[in-house]
Coordinates of N, CA and C in Angstrom, one line a residue:
X23 N 1.0 -1.3 0.0 CA 0.2 0.1 -0.4 C 1.0 1.0 -0.1
X24 N 0.5 2.2 -0.6 CA 1.2 3.4 -0.9 C 0.1 4.7 -0.2
X25 N -0.5 4.5 0.2 CA -1.6 5.1 1.3 C -0.8 5.7 2.4
X26 N -0.9 7.3 2.1 CA -0.6 8.5 2.7 C -1.3 8.4 3.9
X27 N -0.7 9.6 5.2 CA -1.8 9.2 6.8 C -2.1 10.0 6.4
X28 N -2.6 10.7 5.3 CA -3.8 11.4 5.3 C -4.9 10.8 5.1
X29 N -5.3 9.9 4.2 CA -5.4 8.9 3.6 C -6.1 7.5 4.6
X30 N -5.2 7.4 5.9 CA -6.2 6.3 6.4 C -7.8 6.3 6.7
X31 N -7.9 5.1 6.9 CA -8.9 5.3 6.8 C -10.4 4.6 5.7
X32 N -9.5 5.4 4.4 CA -10.5 5.2 3.5 C -10.6 4.3 2.8
X33 N -12.3 3.5 2.2 CA -12.0 2.1 1.9 C -11.2 2.2 0.3
X34 N -10.9 0.7 0.0 CA -10.5 0.3 -0.9 C -8.4 0.4 -1.0
X35 N -8.2 0.2 -2.3 CA -6.5 -0.5 -2.1 C -6.3 0.6 -3.1
X36 N -4.9 1.3 -2.1 CA -4.2 2.1 -2.4 C -2.6 1.0 -3.1
X37 N -2.6 0.9 -4.0 CA -1.5 -0.1 -4.1 C -0.5 0.6 -5.6
X38 N 0.7 0.6 -5.5 CA 1.9 1.1 -7.0 C 2.6 -0.6 -7.2
X39 N 3.3 -0.2 -8.4 CA 4.6 -1.6 -8.2 C 5.2 -0.4 -8.0
X40 N 6.3 -1.3 -7.6 CA 7.7 -0.5 -7.0 C 8.6 -1.9 -7.4
X41 N 9.9 -1.7 -8.1 CA 11.0 -2.4 -8.4 C 12.2 -2.2 -7.2
X42 N 12.1 -2.9 -5.9 CA 13.2 -2.9 -5.5 C 13.7 -4.0 -5.2
X43 N 15.2 -3.1 -4.8 CA 16.7 -4.4 -5.4 C 16.2 -5.5 -4.2
X44 N 16.7 -6.5 -4.3 CA 17.0 -7.5 -3.2 C 18.7 -8.3 -3.2
X45 N 18.9 -7.5 -2.2 CA 20.4 -8.2 -1.7 C 20.9 -9.0 -1.6
X46 N 20.7 -10.1 -2.6 CA 20.5 -11.5 -2.6 C 21.7 -12.2 -2.3
X47 N 23.2 -11.4 -2.7 CA 24.6 -11.5 -2.0 C 24.7 -11.4 -0.5
X48 N 24.1 -10.8 -0.2 CA 24.3 -10.1 1.5 C 24.0 -11.4 2.5
X49 N 25.3 -11.8 3.1 CA 25.2 -13.2 4.0 C 24.0 -12.9 5.4
X50 N 24.6 -11.7 5.5 CA 23.6 -11.6 7.4 C 22.1 -11.2 6.8
X51 N 21.2 -11.9 7.5 CA 19.6 -11.9 7.3 C 19.5 -11.0 7.6
X52 N 19.6 -10.3 9.0 CA 19.4 -9.0 9.8 C 19.4 -7.9 8.6
X53 N 20.9 -7.9 7.8 CA 21.1 -6.7 7.2 C 20.2 -6.6 5.9
X54 N 20.0 -7.8 5.3 CA 19.2 -7.7 4.3 C 18.1 -7.4 4.4
X55 N 17.2 -8.1 5.5 CA 15.6 -7.2 6.0 C 15.7 -6.2 6.1
X56 N 17.4 -5.2 6.4 CA 17.1 -3.9 6.8 C 17.2 -2.5 5.4
X57 N 17.5 -3.6 4.6 CA 18.0 -2.9 3.1 C 16.9 -2.7 2.6
X58 N 16.0 -4.1 2.1 CA 15.0 -4.3 1.6 C 13.8 -3.5 2.0
X59 N 13.7 -3.3 4.0 CA 12.9 -2.0 4.4 C 13.2 -0.9 4.2
X60 N 14.4 -0.9 4.4 CA 14.6 1.0 4.2 C 14.4 1.0 2.4
X61 N 15.0 0.3 1.3 CA 14.4 0.6 0.0 C 13.1 0.8 -0.1
X62 N 12.1 -0.4 0.4 CA 10.8 0.0 0.3 C 10.4 1.1 0.6
X63 N 10.4 1.6 2.1 CA 9.7 2.9 2.7 C 10.3 3.7 2.1
X64 N 11.2 4.1 1.2 CA 12.0 5.2 0.9 C 11.4 5.6 -1.2
X65 N 11.2 3.9 -1.6 CA 9.8 4.2 -2.6 C 8.7 4.6 -2.4
X66 N 8.2 3.9 -1.1 CA 7.3 4.0 -1.2 C 6.5 5.6 -1.0
X67 N 7.6 5.9 0.3 CA 7.2 7.3 0.1 C 7.8 8.8 -1.2
X68 N 8.0 7.7 -2.1 CA 8.6 8.6 -3.2 C 7.4 9.2 -4.2
X69 N 8.0 10.4 -4.9 CA 6.7 10.8 -6.1 C 6.6 9.7 -6.8
X70 N 7.5 8.8 -7.2 CA 7.4 7.1 -8.4 C 6.0 6.7 -8.0
X71 N 5.9 6.2 -6.7 CA 5.2 5.4 -6.3 C 3.5 6.4 -6.0
X72 N 3.5 7.8 -5.8 CA 2.3 8.1 -5.8 C 2.2 7.9 -7.6
X73 N 3.1 8.1 -8.6 CA 2.6 8.5 -10.3 C 2.3 6.9 -9.9
X74 N 2.8 5.7 -9.7 CA 2.6 4.4 -10.6 C 1.0 4.2 -9.7
X75 N 0.7 4.8 -8.8 CA -0.5 4.6 -8.0 C -1.7 5.1 -8.7
X76 N -1.7 6.5 -8.9 CA -2.3 7.2 -10.3 C -2.7 6.5 -11.1
X77 N -1.4 6.0 -11.8 CA -1.8 4.8 -13.4 C -2.6 4.3 -12.9
X78 N -2.4 3.4 -11.6 CA -3.0 1.9 -11.9 C -4.8 2.5 -11.4
X79 N -5.5 3.7 -10.9 CA -6.4 4.2 -10.4 C -7.1 4.6 -12.3
X80 N -5.9 5.0 -12.6 CA -6.7 5.8 -13.5 C -6.9 4.6 -15.0
X81 N -6.6 3.7 -14.7 CA -6.6 2.5 -15.6 C -8.5 2.1 -15.7
X82 N -8.5 2.0 -14.3 CA -9.8 1.7 -14.4 C -10.8 2.8 -14.8
X83 N -10.6 4.0 -15.3 CA -11.6 4.6 -15.7 C -11.4 4.3 -16.9
X84 N -10.4 3.8 -17.8 CA -10.1 3.7 -19.3 C -10.7 2.7 -20.0
X85 N -10.9 3.2 -21.0 CA -12.1 2.3 -22.4 C -11.2 1.0 -22.1
X86 N -11.8 -0.2 -22.4 CA -11.3 -1.3 -22.5 C -9.8 -1.6 -23.3
X87 N -10.3 -1.1 -24.4 CA -9.5 -1.1 -25.5 C -7.8 -0.2 -25.1
X88 N -7.6 0.4 -24.3 CA -6.9 1.4 -24.0 C -6.2 0.2 -22.8
X89 N -7.3 0.0 -22.0 CA -6.3 -1.4 -20.7 C -5.8 -2.5 -21.1
X90 N -6.5 -3.0 -22.7 CA -5.5 -4.3 -23.1 C -4.7 -3.7 -23.7
X91 N -4.6 -2.9 -24.5 CA -3.1 -2.0 -25.0 C -2.1 -1.8 -23.5
X92 N -2.4 -1.0 -22.7 CA -1.8 -1.4 -21.5 C -1.1 -2.2 -21.0
X93 N -2.1 -3.2 -20.9 CA -1.5 -4.7 -20.5 C -0.8 -5.3 -21.1
X94 N -0.7 -5.5 -22.2 CA -0.1 -5.6 -23.7 C 1.5 -5.3 -23.4
X95 N 1.7 -3.6 -23.1 CA 2.9 -3.2 -23.1 C 3.5 -3.7 -22.0
X96 N 2.7 -3.8 -20.5 CA 3.1 -4.3 -19.2 C 4.3 -5.9 -19.5
X97 N 3.3 -6.6 -20.7 CA 3.5 -7.7 -21.1 C 5.2 -8.3 -21.7
X98 N 5.2 -7.1 -22.5 CA 6.4 -7.2 -23.7 C 7.5 -5.7 -23.4
X99 N 8.9 -6.1 -22.9 CA 9.3 -7.4 -22.6 C 8.9 -7.6 -20.9
X100 N 9.0 -9.0 -20.8 CA 8.5 -8.7 -18.6 C 9.5 -8.4 -18.6
X101 N 8.9 -7.4 -17.0 CA 9.7 -6.6 -16.6 C 9.9 -6.9 -14.8
X102 N 9.0 -7.7 -15.0 CA 9.6 -8.7 -13.5 C 9.0 -10.1 -13.5
X103 N 9.9 -10.7 -12.3 CA 9.8 -12.0 -11.9 C 8.8 -12.3 -10.9
X104 N 9.4 -11.6 -9.9 CA 8.2 -11.9 -8.5 C 7.6 -10.6 -8.0
X105 N 6.4 -11.1 -7.6 CA 5.3 -10.1 -6.7 C 5.5 -10.3 -5.2
X106 N 5.0 -9.7 -4.7 CA 5.7 -9.2 -3.2 C 4.5 -9.2 -2.5
X107 N 3.3 -9.2 -2.2 CA 1.6 -8.3 -1.3 C 2.1 -8.9 0.2
X108 N 2.4 -7.9 1.1 CA 2.3 -7.7 2.5 C 0.8 -7.0 2.8
X109 N 0.2 -8.1 3.4 CA -0.9 -7.1 3.8 C -0.7 -7.9 5.2
X110 N -1.1 -6.6 6.4 CA -1.7 -6.4 8.1 C -2.7 -7.0 7.9
X111 N -3.0 -8.1 8.8 CA -4.2 -8.7 8.9 C -4.7 -8.3 10.9
X112 N -5.4 -8.8 11.5 CA -6.3 -8.9 12.4 C -5.3 -9.4 13.8
X113 N -4.3 -8.6 14.6 CA -3.8 -8.7 15.6 C -4.6 -9.3 17.0
X114 N -5.9 -9.7 16.7 CA -6.8 -10.5 17.4 C -7.2 -11.8 17.4
X115 N -8.1 -12.5 17.9 CA -8.7 -13.9 16.8 C -9.8 -13.3 16.7
X116 N -9.9 -14.5 15.8 CA -11.0 -14.8 14.4 C -11.5 -15.7 14.8
X117 N -13.0 -16.6 14.8 CA -13.4 -17.9 14.9 C -14.9 -17.9 13.7
X118 N -14.5 -19.2 13.3 CA -15.2 -19.5 12.3 C -15.9 -20.5 12.5
X119 N -17.2 -20.8 13.2 CA -18.8 -21.4 13.4 C -17.7 -22.2 14.8
X120 N -17.5 -20.9 15.6 CA -17.1 -21.0 17.2 C -15.7 -21.5 17.0
X121 N -14.5 -21.7 16.6 CA -13.5 -22.4 16.6 C -13.0 -21.2 16.5
X122 N -11.7 -21.2 17.3 CA -10.4 -19.9 16.9 C -9.8 -20.8 15.7
X123 N -9.7 -19.5 14.3 CA -8.7 -19.8 13.6 C -7.1 -19.3 13.9
X124 N -6.4 -20.9 13.8 CA -4.8 -20.8 14.4 C -3.9 -20.1 13.3
X125 N -4.1 -20.6 11.9 CA -3.5 -20.0 11.1 C -4.3 -18.9 9.7
X126 N -4.0 -18.1 8.9 CA -4.7 -17.7 7.9 C -3.7 -17.1 6.8
X127 N -3.5 -17.9 5.7 CA -2.5 -18.0 4.4 C -2.5 -17.6 3.6
X128 N -1.9 -16.0 3.5 CA -1.9 -15.7 2.0 C -1.9 -16.1 0.6
X129 N -2.9 -16.0 -0.2 CA -2.9 -16.1 -1.9 C -2.8 -15.0 -2.7
X130 N -1.4 -15.0 -3.3 CA -1.3 -13.4 -4.4 C -1.1 -14.4 -6.1
X131 N -2.4 -14.2 -6.8 CA -2.5 -15.1 -8.0 C -1.1 -14.5 -8.9
X132 N -0.6 -15.3 -10.1 CA -0.3 -14.7 -10.7 C -0.8 -14.4 -11.6
X133 N 0.0 -13.2 -12.7 CA -0.6 -12.5 -13.5 C -0.6 -12.5 -14.6
X134 N -1.4 -12.2 -15.1 CA -1.7 -12.9 -16.6 C -0.3 -12.3 -17.6
X135 N 0.4 -11.6 -17.0 CA 1.7 -11.5 -18.1 C 2.5 -12.7 -17.3
X136 N 2.5 -13.5 -16.7 CA 2.9 -14.6 -17.0 C 4.4 -14.6 -15.8
X137 N 4.2 -13.9 -15.1 CA 5.4 -13.8 -14.1 C 5.4 -15.2 -13.2
X138 N 6.8 -15.3 -12.8 CA 6.8 -17.2 -11.8 C 6.3 -16.9 -11.2
X139 N 6.7 -16.1 -9.4 CA 6.1 -16.4 -8.6 C 5.7 -15.3 -8.0
X140 N 4.4 -15.5 -7.3 CA 3.8 -15.0 -6.2 C 4.0 -15.0 -5.1
X141 N 4.0 -14.1 -4.0 CA 4.5 -14.5 -2.4 C 4.0 -13.7 -1.8
X142 N 2.5 -13.6 -1.0 CA 1.9 -13.4 -0.3 C 2.5 -13.8 1.0
X143 N 2.5 -12.2 1.9 CA 2.9 -12.2 3.7 C 1.6 -11.4 4.4
X144 N 1.1 -12.3 5.9 CA 0.1 -12.0 6.1 C 0.7 -12.0 8.0
X145 N -0.3 -11.1 8.1 CA 0.2 -11.0 10.2 C -1.1 -11.5 10.4
X146 N -0.9 -12.4 11.5 CA -2.4 -12.4 11.9 C -2.2 -12.9 13.5
X147 N -3.1 -12.2 14.4 CA -2.5 -12.5 16.1 C -1.7 -13.0 16.7
X148 N -0.5 -12.4 16.1 CA 1.1 -12.5 16.8 C 1.9 -13.4 16.0
X149 N 1.3 -13.4 14.8 CA 2.2 -14.7 14.0 C 2.3 -14.3 12.5
X150 N 3.2 -14.2 11.5 CA 3.7 -14.1 10.1 C 3.3 -15.4 9.6
X151 N 2.6 -15.5 8.4 CA 2.2 -16.6 7.5 C 2.7 -15.6 6.1
X152 N 3.3 -17.1 5.4 CA 3.5 -17.1 3.7 C 3.2 -17.8 2.9
X153 N 2.5 -17.1 1.6 CA 1.9 -18.2 0.8 C 2.3 -18.0 -0.4
X154 N 3.1 -19.0 -0.9 CA 4.4 -19.4 -2.2 C 2.7 -19.9 -3.6
X155 N 2.6 -18.7 -4.7 CA 2.1 -19.4 -5.7 C 3.3 -19.3 -7.4
X156 N 3.4 -20.6 -8.3 CA 4.3 -20.3 -8.5 C 3.6 -21.1 -10.1
X157 N 4.8 -20.9 -10.8 CA 4.4 -21.3 -12.4 C 5.6 -22.5 -12.0
X158 N 5.3 -23.5 -12.2 CA 6.0 -25.0 -11.9 C 6.8 -25.2 -13.3
X159 N 6.1 -24.6 -14.8 CA 7.4 -25.0 -15.4 C 8.0 -23.6 -15.8
X160 N 7.9 -22.4 -15.0 CA 9.1 -21.7 -14.6 C 10.0 -22.3 -13.7
X161 N 9.4 -22.9 -12.5 CA 10.5 -22.7 -11.2 C 10.0 -24.1 -10.4
X162 N 9.9 -25.6 -11.1 CA 10.0 -26.9 -10.5 C 10.0 -27.1 -9.3
X163 N 10.7 -26.2 -8.5 CA 10.9 -26.7 -6.5 C 10.9 -25.6 -6.4
X164 N 9.3 -25.2 -6.1 CA 8.3 -24.4 -5.4 C 8.7 -24.7 -4.0
X165 N 8.5 -26.1 -4.0 CA 8.5 -26.8 -2.4 C 10.1 -26.5 -2.2
X166 N 10.6 -26.9 -2.5 CA 12.1 -26.3 -1.8 C 12.3 -24.7 -1.8
X167 N 11.4 -24.4 -2.5 CA 12.0 -22.4 -2.0 C 11.2 -22.1 -1.0
X168 N 10.0 -22.8 -0.7 CA 8.7 -22.8 0.8 C 9.9 -22.9 1.4
X169 N 10.3 -24.2 1.6 CA 11.3 -24.9 2.4 C 12.1 -23.8 3.1
X170 N 12.9 -22.8 2.1 CA 13.9 -21.8 2.0 C 13.1 -20.7 2.7
X171 N 12.2 -20.2 2.2 CA 11.6 -19.1 3.2 C 11.6 -19.9 4.8
X172 N 10.8 -20.7 5.1 CA 11.1 -20.8 6.5 C 12.4 -21.0 7.0
X173 N 13.4 -21.9 6.4 CA 14.4 -21.7 7.1 C 14.7 -19.7 6.8
X174 N 14.9 -19.4 6.2 CA 15.3 -17.7 6.4 C 14.7 -17.2 7.2
X175 N 12.8 -17.2 7.8 CA 12.1 -17.0 8.9 C 13.5 -17.0 10.0
X176 N 13.5 -18.7 10.1 CA 14.0 -18.9 11.2 C 15.4 -18.4 11.2
X177 N 16.2 -18.2 10.7 CA 17.6 -17.3 10.4 C 17.2 -15.6 11.4
X178 N 16.0 -15.6 11.4 CA 16.2 -13.8 11.7 C 15.3 -13.9 13.2
X179 N 14.5 -15.4 13.3 CA 13.9 -15.4 15.0 C 15.4 -16.2 16.0

């Protein structure tokens, strides 16, 4: 979300596409996380993020012909292969049919532009849950990646 403080409480999503560098060669997991968080915060606060958000909003008002052209332009050449979405969830227990929900896993679908991997991150009641969706033709080892994500989280705790 690129929602500004004065927009808190408004309905609807305020999203933008941000290209965040991932320091995959850095050995210290804590430093990797700090760098990603700092770069993400800087980009979200930038006018680039606001402009990207306005483009997404404007696309909702554009005629279908223009939307198809924009989608096609974004698809060629492929400019990304990973989408990550962080969704702050409720920090109080939820119930279904009188039973407490213990875990909630997010799902972020793959885009029509054929990117290879989507990662959803959702916080709920003091815990963090990850959901992975991947194109098995592009990355057959999605189960191994899930194990690596668990190991990376364990490194941080």
